[in-house]
CSV table of N, CA and C in Angstrom, one decimal:
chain,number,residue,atom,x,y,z
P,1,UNK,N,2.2,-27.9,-18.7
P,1,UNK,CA,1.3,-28.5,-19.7
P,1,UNK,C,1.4,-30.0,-19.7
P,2,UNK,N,2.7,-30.7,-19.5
P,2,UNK,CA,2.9,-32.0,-19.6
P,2,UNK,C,2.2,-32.7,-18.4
P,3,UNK,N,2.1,-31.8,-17.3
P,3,UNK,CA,1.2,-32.3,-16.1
P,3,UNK,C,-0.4,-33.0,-16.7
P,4,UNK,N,-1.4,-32.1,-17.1
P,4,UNK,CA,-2.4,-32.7,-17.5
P,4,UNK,C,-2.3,-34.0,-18.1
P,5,UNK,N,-1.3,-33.6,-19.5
P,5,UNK,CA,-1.1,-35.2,-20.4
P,5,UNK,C,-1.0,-36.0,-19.0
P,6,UNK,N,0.0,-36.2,-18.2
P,6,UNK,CA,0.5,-37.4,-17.2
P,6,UNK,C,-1.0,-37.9,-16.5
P,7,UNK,N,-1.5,-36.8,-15.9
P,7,UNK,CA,-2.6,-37.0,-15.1
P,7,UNK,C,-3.9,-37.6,-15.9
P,8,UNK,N,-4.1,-37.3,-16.8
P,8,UNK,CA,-5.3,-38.2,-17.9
P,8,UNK,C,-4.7,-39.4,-18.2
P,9,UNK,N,-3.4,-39.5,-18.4
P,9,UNK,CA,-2.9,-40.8,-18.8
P,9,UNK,C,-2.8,-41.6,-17.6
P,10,UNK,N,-2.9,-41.2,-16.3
P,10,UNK,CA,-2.3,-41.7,-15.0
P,10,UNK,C,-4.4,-42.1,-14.6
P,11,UNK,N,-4.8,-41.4,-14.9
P,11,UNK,CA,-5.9,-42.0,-14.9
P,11,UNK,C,-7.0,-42.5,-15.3
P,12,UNK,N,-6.8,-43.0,-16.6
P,12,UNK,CA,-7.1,-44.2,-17.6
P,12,UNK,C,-6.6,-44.9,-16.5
P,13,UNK,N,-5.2,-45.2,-17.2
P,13,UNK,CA,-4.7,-46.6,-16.6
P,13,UNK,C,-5.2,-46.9,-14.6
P,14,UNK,N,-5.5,-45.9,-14.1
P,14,UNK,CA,-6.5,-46.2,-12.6
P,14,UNK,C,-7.9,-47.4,-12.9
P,15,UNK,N,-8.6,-46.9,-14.4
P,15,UNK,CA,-9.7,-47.4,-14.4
P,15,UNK,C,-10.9,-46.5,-15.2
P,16,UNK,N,-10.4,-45.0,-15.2
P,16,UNK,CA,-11.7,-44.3,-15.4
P,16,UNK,C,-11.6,-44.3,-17.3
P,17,UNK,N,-12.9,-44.0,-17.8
P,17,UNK,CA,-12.8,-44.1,-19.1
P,17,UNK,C,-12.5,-42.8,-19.6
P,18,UNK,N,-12.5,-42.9,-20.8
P,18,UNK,CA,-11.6,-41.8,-21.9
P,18,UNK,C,-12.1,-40.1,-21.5
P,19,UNK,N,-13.4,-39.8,-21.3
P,19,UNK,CA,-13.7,-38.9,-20.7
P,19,UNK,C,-13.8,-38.4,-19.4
P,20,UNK,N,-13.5,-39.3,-18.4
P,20,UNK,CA,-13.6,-39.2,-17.1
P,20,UNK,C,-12.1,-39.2,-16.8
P,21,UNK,N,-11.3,-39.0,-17.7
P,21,UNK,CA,-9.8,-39.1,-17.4
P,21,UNK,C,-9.7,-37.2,-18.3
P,22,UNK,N,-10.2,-37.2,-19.0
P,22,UNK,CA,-9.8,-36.2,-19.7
P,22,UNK,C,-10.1,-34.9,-18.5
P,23,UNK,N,-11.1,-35.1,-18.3
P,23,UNK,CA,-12.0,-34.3,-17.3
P,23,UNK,C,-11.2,-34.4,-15.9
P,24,UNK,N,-10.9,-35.3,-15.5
P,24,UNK,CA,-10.8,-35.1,-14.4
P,24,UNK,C,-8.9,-34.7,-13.8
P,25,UNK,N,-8.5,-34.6,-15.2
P,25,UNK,CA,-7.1,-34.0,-15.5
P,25,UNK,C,-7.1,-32.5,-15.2
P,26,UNK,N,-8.1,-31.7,-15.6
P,26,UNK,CA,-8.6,-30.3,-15.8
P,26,UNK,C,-9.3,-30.1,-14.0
P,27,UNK,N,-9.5,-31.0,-13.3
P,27,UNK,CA,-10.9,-30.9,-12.0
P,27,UNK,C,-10.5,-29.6,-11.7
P,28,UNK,N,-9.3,-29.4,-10.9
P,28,UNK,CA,-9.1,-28.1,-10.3
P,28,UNK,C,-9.3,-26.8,-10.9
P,29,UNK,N,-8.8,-26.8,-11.9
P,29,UNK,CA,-9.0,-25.6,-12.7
P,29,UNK,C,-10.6,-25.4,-12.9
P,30,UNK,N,-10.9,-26.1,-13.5
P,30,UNK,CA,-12.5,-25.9,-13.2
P,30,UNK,C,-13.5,-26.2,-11.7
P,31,UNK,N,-12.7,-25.8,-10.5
P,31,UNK,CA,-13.0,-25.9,-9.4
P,31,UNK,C,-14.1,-26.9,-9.2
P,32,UNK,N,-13.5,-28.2,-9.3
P,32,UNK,CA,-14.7,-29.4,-8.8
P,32,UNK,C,-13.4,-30.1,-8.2
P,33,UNK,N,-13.9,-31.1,-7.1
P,33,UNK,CA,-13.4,-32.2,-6.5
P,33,UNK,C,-12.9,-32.6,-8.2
P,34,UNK,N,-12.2,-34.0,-7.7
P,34,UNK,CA,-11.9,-35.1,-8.9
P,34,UNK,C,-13.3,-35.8,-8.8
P,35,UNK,N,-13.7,-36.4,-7.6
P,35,UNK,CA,-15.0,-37.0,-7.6
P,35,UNK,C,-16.2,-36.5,-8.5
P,36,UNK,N,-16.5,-35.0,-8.7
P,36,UNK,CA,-17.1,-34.5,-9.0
P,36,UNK,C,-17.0,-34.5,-10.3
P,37,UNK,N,-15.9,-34.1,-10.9
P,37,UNK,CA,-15.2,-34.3,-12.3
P,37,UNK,C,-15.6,-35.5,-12.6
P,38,UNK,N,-15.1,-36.4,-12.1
P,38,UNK,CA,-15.4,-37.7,-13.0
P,38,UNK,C,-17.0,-38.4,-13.2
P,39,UNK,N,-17.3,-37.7,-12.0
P,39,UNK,CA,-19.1,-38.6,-12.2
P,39,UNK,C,-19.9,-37.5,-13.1
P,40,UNK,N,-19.5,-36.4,-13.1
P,40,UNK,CA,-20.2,-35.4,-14.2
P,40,UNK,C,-20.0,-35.7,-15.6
P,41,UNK,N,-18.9,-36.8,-15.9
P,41,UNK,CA,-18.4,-36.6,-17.0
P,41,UNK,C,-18.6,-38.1,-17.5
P,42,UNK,N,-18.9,-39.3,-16.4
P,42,UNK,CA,-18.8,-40.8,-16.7
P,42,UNK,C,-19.8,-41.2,-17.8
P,43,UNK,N,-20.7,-40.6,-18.2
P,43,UNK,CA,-21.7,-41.4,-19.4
P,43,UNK,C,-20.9,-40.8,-20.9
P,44,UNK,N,-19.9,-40.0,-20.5
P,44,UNK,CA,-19.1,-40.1,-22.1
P,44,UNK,C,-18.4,-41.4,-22.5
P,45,UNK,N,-17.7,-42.1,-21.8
P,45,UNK,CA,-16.8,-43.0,-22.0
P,45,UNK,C,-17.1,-43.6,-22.9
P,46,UNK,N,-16.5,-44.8,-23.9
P,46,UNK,CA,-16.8,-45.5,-25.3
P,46,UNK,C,-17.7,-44.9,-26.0
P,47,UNK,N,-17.3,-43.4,-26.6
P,47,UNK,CA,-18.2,-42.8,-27.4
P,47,UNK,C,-19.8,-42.6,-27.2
P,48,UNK,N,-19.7,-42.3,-25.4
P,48,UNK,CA,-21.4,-42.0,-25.0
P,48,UNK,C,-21.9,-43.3,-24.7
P,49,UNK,N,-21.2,-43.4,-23.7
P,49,UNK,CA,-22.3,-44.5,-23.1
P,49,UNK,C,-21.7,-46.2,-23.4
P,50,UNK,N,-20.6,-46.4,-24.6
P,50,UNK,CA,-20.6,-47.5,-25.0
P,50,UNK,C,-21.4,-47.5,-26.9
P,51,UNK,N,-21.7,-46.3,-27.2
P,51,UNK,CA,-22.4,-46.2,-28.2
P,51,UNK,C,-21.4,-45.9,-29.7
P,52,UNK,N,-19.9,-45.6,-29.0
P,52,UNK,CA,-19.3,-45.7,-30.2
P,52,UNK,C,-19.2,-44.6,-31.3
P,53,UNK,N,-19.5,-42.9,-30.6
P,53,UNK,CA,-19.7,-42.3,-31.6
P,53,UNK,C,-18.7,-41.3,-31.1
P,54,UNK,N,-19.0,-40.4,-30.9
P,54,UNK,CA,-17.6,-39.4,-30.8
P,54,UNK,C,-17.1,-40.1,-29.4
P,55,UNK,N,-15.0,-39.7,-29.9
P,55,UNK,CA,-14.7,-40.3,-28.7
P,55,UNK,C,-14.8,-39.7,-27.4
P,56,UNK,N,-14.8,-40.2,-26.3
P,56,UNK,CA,-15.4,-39.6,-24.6
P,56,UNK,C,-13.9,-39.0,-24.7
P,57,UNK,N,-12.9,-38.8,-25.2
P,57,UNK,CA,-11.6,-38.1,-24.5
P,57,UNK,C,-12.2,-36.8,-25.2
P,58,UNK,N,-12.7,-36.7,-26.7
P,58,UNK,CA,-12.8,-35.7,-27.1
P,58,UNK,C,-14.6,-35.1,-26.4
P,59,UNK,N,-15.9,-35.6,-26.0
P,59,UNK,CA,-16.5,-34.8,-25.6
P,59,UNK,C,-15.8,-34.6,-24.3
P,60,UNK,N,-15.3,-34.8,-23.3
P,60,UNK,CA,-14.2,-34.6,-22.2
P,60,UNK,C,-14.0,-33.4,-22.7
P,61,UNK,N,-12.8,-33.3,-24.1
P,61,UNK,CA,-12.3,-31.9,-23.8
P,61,UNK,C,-13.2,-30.9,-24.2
P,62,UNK,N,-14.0,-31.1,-24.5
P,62,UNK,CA,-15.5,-30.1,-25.2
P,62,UNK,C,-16.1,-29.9,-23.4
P,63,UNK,N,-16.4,-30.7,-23.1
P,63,UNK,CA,-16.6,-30.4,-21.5
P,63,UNK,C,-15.3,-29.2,-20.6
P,64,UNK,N,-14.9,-29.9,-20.9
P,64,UNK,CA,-13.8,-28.8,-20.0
P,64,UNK,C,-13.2,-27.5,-20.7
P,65,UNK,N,-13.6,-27.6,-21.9
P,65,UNK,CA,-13.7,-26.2,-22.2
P,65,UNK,C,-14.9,-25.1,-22.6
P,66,UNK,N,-16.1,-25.5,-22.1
P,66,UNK,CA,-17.1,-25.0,-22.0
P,66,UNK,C,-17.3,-24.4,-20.4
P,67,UNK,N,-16.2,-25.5,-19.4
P,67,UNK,CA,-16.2,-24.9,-18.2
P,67,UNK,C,-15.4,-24.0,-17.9
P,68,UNK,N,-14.4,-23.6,-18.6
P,68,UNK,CA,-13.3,-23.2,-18.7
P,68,UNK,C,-13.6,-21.7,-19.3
P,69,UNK,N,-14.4,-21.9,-21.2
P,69,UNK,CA,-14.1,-20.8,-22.0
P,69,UNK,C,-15.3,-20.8,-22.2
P,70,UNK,N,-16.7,-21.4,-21.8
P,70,UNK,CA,-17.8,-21.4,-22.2
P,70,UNK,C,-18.6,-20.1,-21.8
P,71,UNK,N,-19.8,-19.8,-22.9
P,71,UNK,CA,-20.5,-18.4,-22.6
P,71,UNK,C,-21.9,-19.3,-21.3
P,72,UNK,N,-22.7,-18.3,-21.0
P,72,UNK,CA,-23.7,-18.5,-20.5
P,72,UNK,C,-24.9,-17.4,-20.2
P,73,UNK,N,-24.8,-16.5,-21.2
P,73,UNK,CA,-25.9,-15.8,-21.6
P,73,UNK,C,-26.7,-16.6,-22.7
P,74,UNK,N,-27.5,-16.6,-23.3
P,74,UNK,CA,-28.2,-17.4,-24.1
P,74,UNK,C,-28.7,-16.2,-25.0
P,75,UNK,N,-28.8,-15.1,-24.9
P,75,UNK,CA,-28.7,-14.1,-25.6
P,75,UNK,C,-27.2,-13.2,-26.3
P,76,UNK,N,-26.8,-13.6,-25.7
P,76,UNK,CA,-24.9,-13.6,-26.4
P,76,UNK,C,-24.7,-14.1,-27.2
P,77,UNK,N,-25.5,-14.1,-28.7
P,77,UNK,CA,-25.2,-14.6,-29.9
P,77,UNK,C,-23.6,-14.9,-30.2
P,78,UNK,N,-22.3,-13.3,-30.3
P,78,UNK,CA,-21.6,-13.2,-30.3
P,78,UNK,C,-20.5,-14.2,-29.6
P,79,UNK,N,-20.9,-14.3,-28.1
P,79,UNK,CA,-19.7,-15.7,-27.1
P,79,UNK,C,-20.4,-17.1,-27.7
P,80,UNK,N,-21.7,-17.3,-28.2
P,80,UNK,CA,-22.0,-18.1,-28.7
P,80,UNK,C,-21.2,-18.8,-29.7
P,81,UNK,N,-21.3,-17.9,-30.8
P,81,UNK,CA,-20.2,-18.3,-31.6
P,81,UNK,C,-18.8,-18.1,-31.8
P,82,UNK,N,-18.3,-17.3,-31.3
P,82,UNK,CA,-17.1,-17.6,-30.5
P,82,UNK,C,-16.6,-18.9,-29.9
P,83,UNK,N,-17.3,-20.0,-29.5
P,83,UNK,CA,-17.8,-20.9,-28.4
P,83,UNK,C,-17.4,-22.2,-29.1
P,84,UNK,N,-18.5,-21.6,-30.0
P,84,UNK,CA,-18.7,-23.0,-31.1
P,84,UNK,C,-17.6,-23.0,-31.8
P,85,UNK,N,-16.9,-21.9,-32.1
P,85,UNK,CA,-16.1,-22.1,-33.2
P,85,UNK,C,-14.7,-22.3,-32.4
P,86,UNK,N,-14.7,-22.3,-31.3
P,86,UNK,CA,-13.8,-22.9,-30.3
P,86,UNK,C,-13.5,-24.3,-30.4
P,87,UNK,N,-14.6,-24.9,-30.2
P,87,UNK,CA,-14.5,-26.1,-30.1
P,87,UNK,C,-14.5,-26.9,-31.8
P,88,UNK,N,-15.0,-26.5,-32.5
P,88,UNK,CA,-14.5,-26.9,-34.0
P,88,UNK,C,-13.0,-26.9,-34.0
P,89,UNK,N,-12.7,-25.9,-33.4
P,89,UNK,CA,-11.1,-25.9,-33.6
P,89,UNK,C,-10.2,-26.9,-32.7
P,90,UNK,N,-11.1,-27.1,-31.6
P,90,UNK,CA,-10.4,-28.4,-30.9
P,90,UNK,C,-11.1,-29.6,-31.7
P,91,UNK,N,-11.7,-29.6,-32.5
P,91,UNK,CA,-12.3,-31.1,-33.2
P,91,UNK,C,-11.1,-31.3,-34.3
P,92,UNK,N,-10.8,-30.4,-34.9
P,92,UNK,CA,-10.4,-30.4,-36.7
P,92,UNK,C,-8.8,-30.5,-35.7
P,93,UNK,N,-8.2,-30.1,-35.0
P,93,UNK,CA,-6.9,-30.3,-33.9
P,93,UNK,C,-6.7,-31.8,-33.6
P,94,UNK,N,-7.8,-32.3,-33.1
P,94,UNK,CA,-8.2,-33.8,-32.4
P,94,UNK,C,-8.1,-34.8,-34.0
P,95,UNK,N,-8.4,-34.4,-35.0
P,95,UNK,CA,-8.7,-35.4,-36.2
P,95,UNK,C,-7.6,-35.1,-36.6
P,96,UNK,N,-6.6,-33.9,-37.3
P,96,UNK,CA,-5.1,-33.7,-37.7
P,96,UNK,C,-4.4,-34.8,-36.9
P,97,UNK,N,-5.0,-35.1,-36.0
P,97,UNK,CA,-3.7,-36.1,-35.2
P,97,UNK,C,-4.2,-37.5,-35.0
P,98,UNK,N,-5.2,-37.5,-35.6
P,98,UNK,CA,-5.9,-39.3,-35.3
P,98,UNK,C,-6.9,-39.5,-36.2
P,99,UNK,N,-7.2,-38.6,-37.1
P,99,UNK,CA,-7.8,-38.8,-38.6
P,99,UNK,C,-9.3,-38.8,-38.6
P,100,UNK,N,-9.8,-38.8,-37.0
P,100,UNK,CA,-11.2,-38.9,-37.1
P,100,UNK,C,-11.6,-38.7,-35.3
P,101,UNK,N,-12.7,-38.6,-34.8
P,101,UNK,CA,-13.1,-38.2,-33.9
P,101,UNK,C,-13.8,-39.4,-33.0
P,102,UNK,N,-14.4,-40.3,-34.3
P,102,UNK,CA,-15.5,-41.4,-33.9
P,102,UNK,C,-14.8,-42.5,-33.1
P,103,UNK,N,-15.1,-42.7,-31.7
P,103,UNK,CA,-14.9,-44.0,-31.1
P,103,UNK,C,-14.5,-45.2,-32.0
P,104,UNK,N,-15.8,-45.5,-32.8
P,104,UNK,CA,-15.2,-47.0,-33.3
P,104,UNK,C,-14.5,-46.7,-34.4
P,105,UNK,N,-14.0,-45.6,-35.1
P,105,UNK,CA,-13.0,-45.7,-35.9
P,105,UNK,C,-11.9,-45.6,-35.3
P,106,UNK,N,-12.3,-45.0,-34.5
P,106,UNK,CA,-10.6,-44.5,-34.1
P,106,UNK,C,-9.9,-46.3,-33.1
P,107,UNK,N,-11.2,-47.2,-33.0
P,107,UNK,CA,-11.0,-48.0,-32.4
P,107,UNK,C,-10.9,-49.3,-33.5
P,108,UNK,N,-11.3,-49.0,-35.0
P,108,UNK,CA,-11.3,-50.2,-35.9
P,108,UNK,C,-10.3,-51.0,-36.2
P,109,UNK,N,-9.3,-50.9,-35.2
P,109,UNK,CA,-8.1,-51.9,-35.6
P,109,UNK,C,-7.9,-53.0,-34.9
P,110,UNK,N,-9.1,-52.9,-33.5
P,110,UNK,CA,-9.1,-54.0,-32.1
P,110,UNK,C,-9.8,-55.2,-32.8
P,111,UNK,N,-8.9,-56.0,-32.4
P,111,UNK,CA,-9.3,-57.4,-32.5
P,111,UNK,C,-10.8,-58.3,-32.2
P,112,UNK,N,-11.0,-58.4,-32.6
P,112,UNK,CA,-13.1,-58.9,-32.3
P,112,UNK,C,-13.6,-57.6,-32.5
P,113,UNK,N,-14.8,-57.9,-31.8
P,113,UNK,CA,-16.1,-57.2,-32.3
P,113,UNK,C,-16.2,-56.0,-31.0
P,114,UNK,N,-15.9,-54.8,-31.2
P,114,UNK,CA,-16.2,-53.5,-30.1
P,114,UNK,C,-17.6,-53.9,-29.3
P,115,UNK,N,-17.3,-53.9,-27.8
P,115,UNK,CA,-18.5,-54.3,-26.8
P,115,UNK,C,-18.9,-52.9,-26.6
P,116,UNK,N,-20.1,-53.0,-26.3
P,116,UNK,CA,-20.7,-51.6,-25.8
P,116,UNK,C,-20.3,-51.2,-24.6
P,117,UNK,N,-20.4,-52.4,-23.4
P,117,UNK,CA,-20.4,-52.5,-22.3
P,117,UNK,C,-18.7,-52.2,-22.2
P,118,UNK,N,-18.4,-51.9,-20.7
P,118,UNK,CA,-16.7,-51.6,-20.5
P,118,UNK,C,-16.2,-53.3,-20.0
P,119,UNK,N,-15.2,-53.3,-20.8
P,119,UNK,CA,-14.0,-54.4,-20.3
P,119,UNK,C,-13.1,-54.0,-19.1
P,120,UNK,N,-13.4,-55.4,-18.6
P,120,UNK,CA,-11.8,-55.6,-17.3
P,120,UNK,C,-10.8,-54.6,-17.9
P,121,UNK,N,-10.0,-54.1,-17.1
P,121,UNK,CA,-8.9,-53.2,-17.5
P,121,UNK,C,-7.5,-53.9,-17.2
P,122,UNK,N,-7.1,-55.2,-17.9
P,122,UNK,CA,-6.0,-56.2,-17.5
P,122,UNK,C,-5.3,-55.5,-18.4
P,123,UNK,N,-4.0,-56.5,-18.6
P,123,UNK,CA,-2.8,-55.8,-18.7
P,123,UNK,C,-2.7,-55.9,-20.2
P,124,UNK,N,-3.6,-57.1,-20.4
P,124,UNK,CA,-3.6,-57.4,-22.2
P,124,UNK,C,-4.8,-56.0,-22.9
P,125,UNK,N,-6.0,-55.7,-21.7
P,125,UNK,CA,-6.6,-54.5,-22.7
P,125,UNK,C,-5.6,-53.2,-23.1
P,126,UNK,N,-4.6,-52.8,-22.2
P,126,UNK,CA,-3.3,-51.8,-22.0
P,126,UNK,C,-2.6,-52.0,-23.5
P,127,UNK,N,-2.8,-53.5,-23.7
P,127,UNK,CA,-1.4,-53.6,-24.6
P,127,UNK,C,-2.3,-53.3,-26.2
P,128,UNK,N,-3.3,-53.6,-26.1
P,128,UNK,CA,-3.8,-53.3,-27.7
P,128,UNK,C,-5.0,-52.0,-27.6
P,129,UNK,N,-5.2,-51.2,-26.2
P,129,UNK,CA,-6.3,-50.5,-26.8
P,129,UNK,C,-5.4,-49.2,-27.0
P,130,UNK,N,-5.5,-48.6,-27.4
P,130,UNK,CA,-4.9,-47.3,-27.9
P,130,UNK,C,-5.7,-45.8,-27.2
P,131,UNK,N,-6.4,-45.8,-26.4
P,131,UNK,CA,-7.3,-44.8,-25.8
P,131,UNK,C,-6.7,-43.9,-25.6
P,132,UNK,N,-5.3,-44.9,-24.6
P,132,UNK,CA,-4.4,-43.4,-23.7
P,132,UNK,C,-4.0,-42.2,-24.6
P,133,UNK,N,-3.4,-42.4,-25.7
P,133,UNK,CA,-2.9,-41.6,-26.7
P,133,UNK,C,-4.2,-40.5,-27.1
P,134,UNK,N,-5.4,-41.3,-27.2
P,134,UNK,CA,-6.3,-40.0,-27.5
P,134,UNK,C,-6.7,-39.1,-26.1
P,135,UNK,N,-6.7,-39.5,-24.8
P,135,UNK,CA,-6.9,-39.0,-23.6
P,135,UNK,C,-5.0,-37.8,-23.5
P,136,UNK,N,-4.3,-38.1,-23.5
P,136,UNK,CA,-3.0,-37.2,-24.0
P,136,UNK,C,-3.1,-36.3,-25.1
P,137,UNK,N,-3.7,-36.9,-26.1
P,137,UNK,CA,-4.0,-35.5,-27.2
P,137,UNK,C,-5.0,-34.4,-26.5
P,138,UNK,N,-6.1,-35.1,-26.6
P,138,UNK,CA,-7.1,-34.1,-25.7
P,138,UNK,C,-6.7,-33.1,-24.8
P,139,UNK,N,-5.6,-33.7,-23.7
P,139,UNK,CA,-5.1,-33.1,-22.5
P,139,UNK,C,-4.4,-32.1,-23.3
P,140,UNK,N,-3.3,-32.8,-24.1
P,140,UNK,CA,-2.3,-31.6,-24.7
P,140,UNK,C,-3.2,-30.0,-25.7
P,141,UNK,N,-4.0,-31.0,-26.3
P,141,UNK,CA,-4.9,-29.6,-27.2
P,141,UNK,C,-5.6,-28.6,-26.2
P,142,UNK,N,-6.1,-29.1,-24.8
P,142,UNK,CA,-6.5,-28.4,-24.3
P,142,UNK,C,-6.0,-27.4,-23.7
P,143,UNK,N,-4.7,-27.7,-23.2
P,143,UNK,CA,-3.7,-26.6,-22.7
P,143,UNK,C,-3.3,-26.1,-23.3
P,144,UNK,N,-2.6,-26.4,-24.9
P,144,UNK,CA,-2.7,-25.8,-26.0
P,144,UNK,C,-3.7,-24.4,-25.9
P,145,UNK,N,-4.7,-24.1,-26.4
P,145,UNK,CA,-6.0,-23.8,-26.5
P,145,UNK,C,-6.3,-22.4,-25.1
P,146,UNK,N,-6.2,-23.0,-23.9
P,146,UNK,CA,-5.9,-22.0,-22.5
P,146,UNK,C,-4.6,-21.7,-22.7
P,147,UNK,N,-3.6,-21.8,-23.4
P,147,UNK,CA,-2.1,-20.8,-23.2
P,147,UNK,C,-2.8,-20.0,-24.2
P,148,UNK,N,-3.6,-20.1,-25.5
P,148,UNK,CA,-3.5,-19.7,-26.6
P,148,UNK,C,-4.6,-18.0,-26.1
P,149,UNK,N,-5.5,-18.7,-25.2
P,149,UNK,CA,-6.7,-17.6,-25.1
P,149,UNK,C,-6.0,-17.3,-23.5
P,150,UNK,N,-5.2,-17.4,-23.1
P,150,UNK,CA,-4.3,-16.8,-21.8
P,150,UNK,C,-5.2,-16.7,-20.4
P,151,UNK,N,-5.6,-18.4,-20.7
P,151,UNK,CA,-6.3,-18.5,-19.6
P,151,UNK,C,-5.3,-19.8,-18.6
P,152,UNK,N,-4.2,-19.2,-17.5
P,152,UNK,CA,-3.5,-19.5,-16.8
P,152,UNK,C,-3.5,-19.0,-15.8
């Protein structure tokens, strides 16, 4: 379990953003390259794009577990909601531990004004952004979640 956390945390700090780290912690299990993983998943980062709204660690883990536990009949009302109510349970999980889901809340304590665009990743963005910690919850809830439905 503690593998994923390391590996999402191990790759933020590379450079990738909050959903391309979450994602690309999961790659193999969900049989993609890493490369694949992360460019499928790069327009979540800073809450979609830079937009600030739900965080990219948490649509990450909504990604990876639609690849994972997801239906794909569209007539399976039943795995449908099963599905959905899957991932509520990874949201209401994600908030018990960080109070809220939204990018710029979870980001309202950084100093200036939240850029849309991605910042340099120096040693001072490390020391005040707090991302990794949501990229490690995500990882952890998701393994969480595959021990729970005994998908190992």
């Amino acid at each position: 379990m503690m593998e994923h956390q390391t590996l999402a945390r191990t790759l933020f700090c590379e450079g990738y953003n909050c959903a391309q780290s979450v994602v690309g912690a999961f790659h193999a299990e969900m049989g993609m390259t890493l490369e694949e993983a992360v460019r499928y998943s790069s327009s979540f980062g800073g809450g979609m794009g830079g937009l600030r709204d739900t965080c990219g660690a948490v649509t990450g883990m909504f990604l990876v577990a639609g690849a994972l536990l997801g239906y794909d009949d569209p007539k399976d009302d039943a795995s449908k909601k099963e599905h959905y109510a899957r991932i509520r349970k990874l949201a209401e999980r994600f908030e018990a531990v960080h109070d809220t889901r939204v990018c710029r809340e979870l980001l309202k304590n950084l100093p200036g004004k939240l850029q849309q665009d991605p910042l340099p990743r120096t040693p001072e963005y490390y020391k005040v952004r707090p991302c990794v910690r949501f990229v490690e919850t995500a990882a952890r809830l998701l393994d969480e979640l595959l021990e729970e439905e005994n998908v190992r």
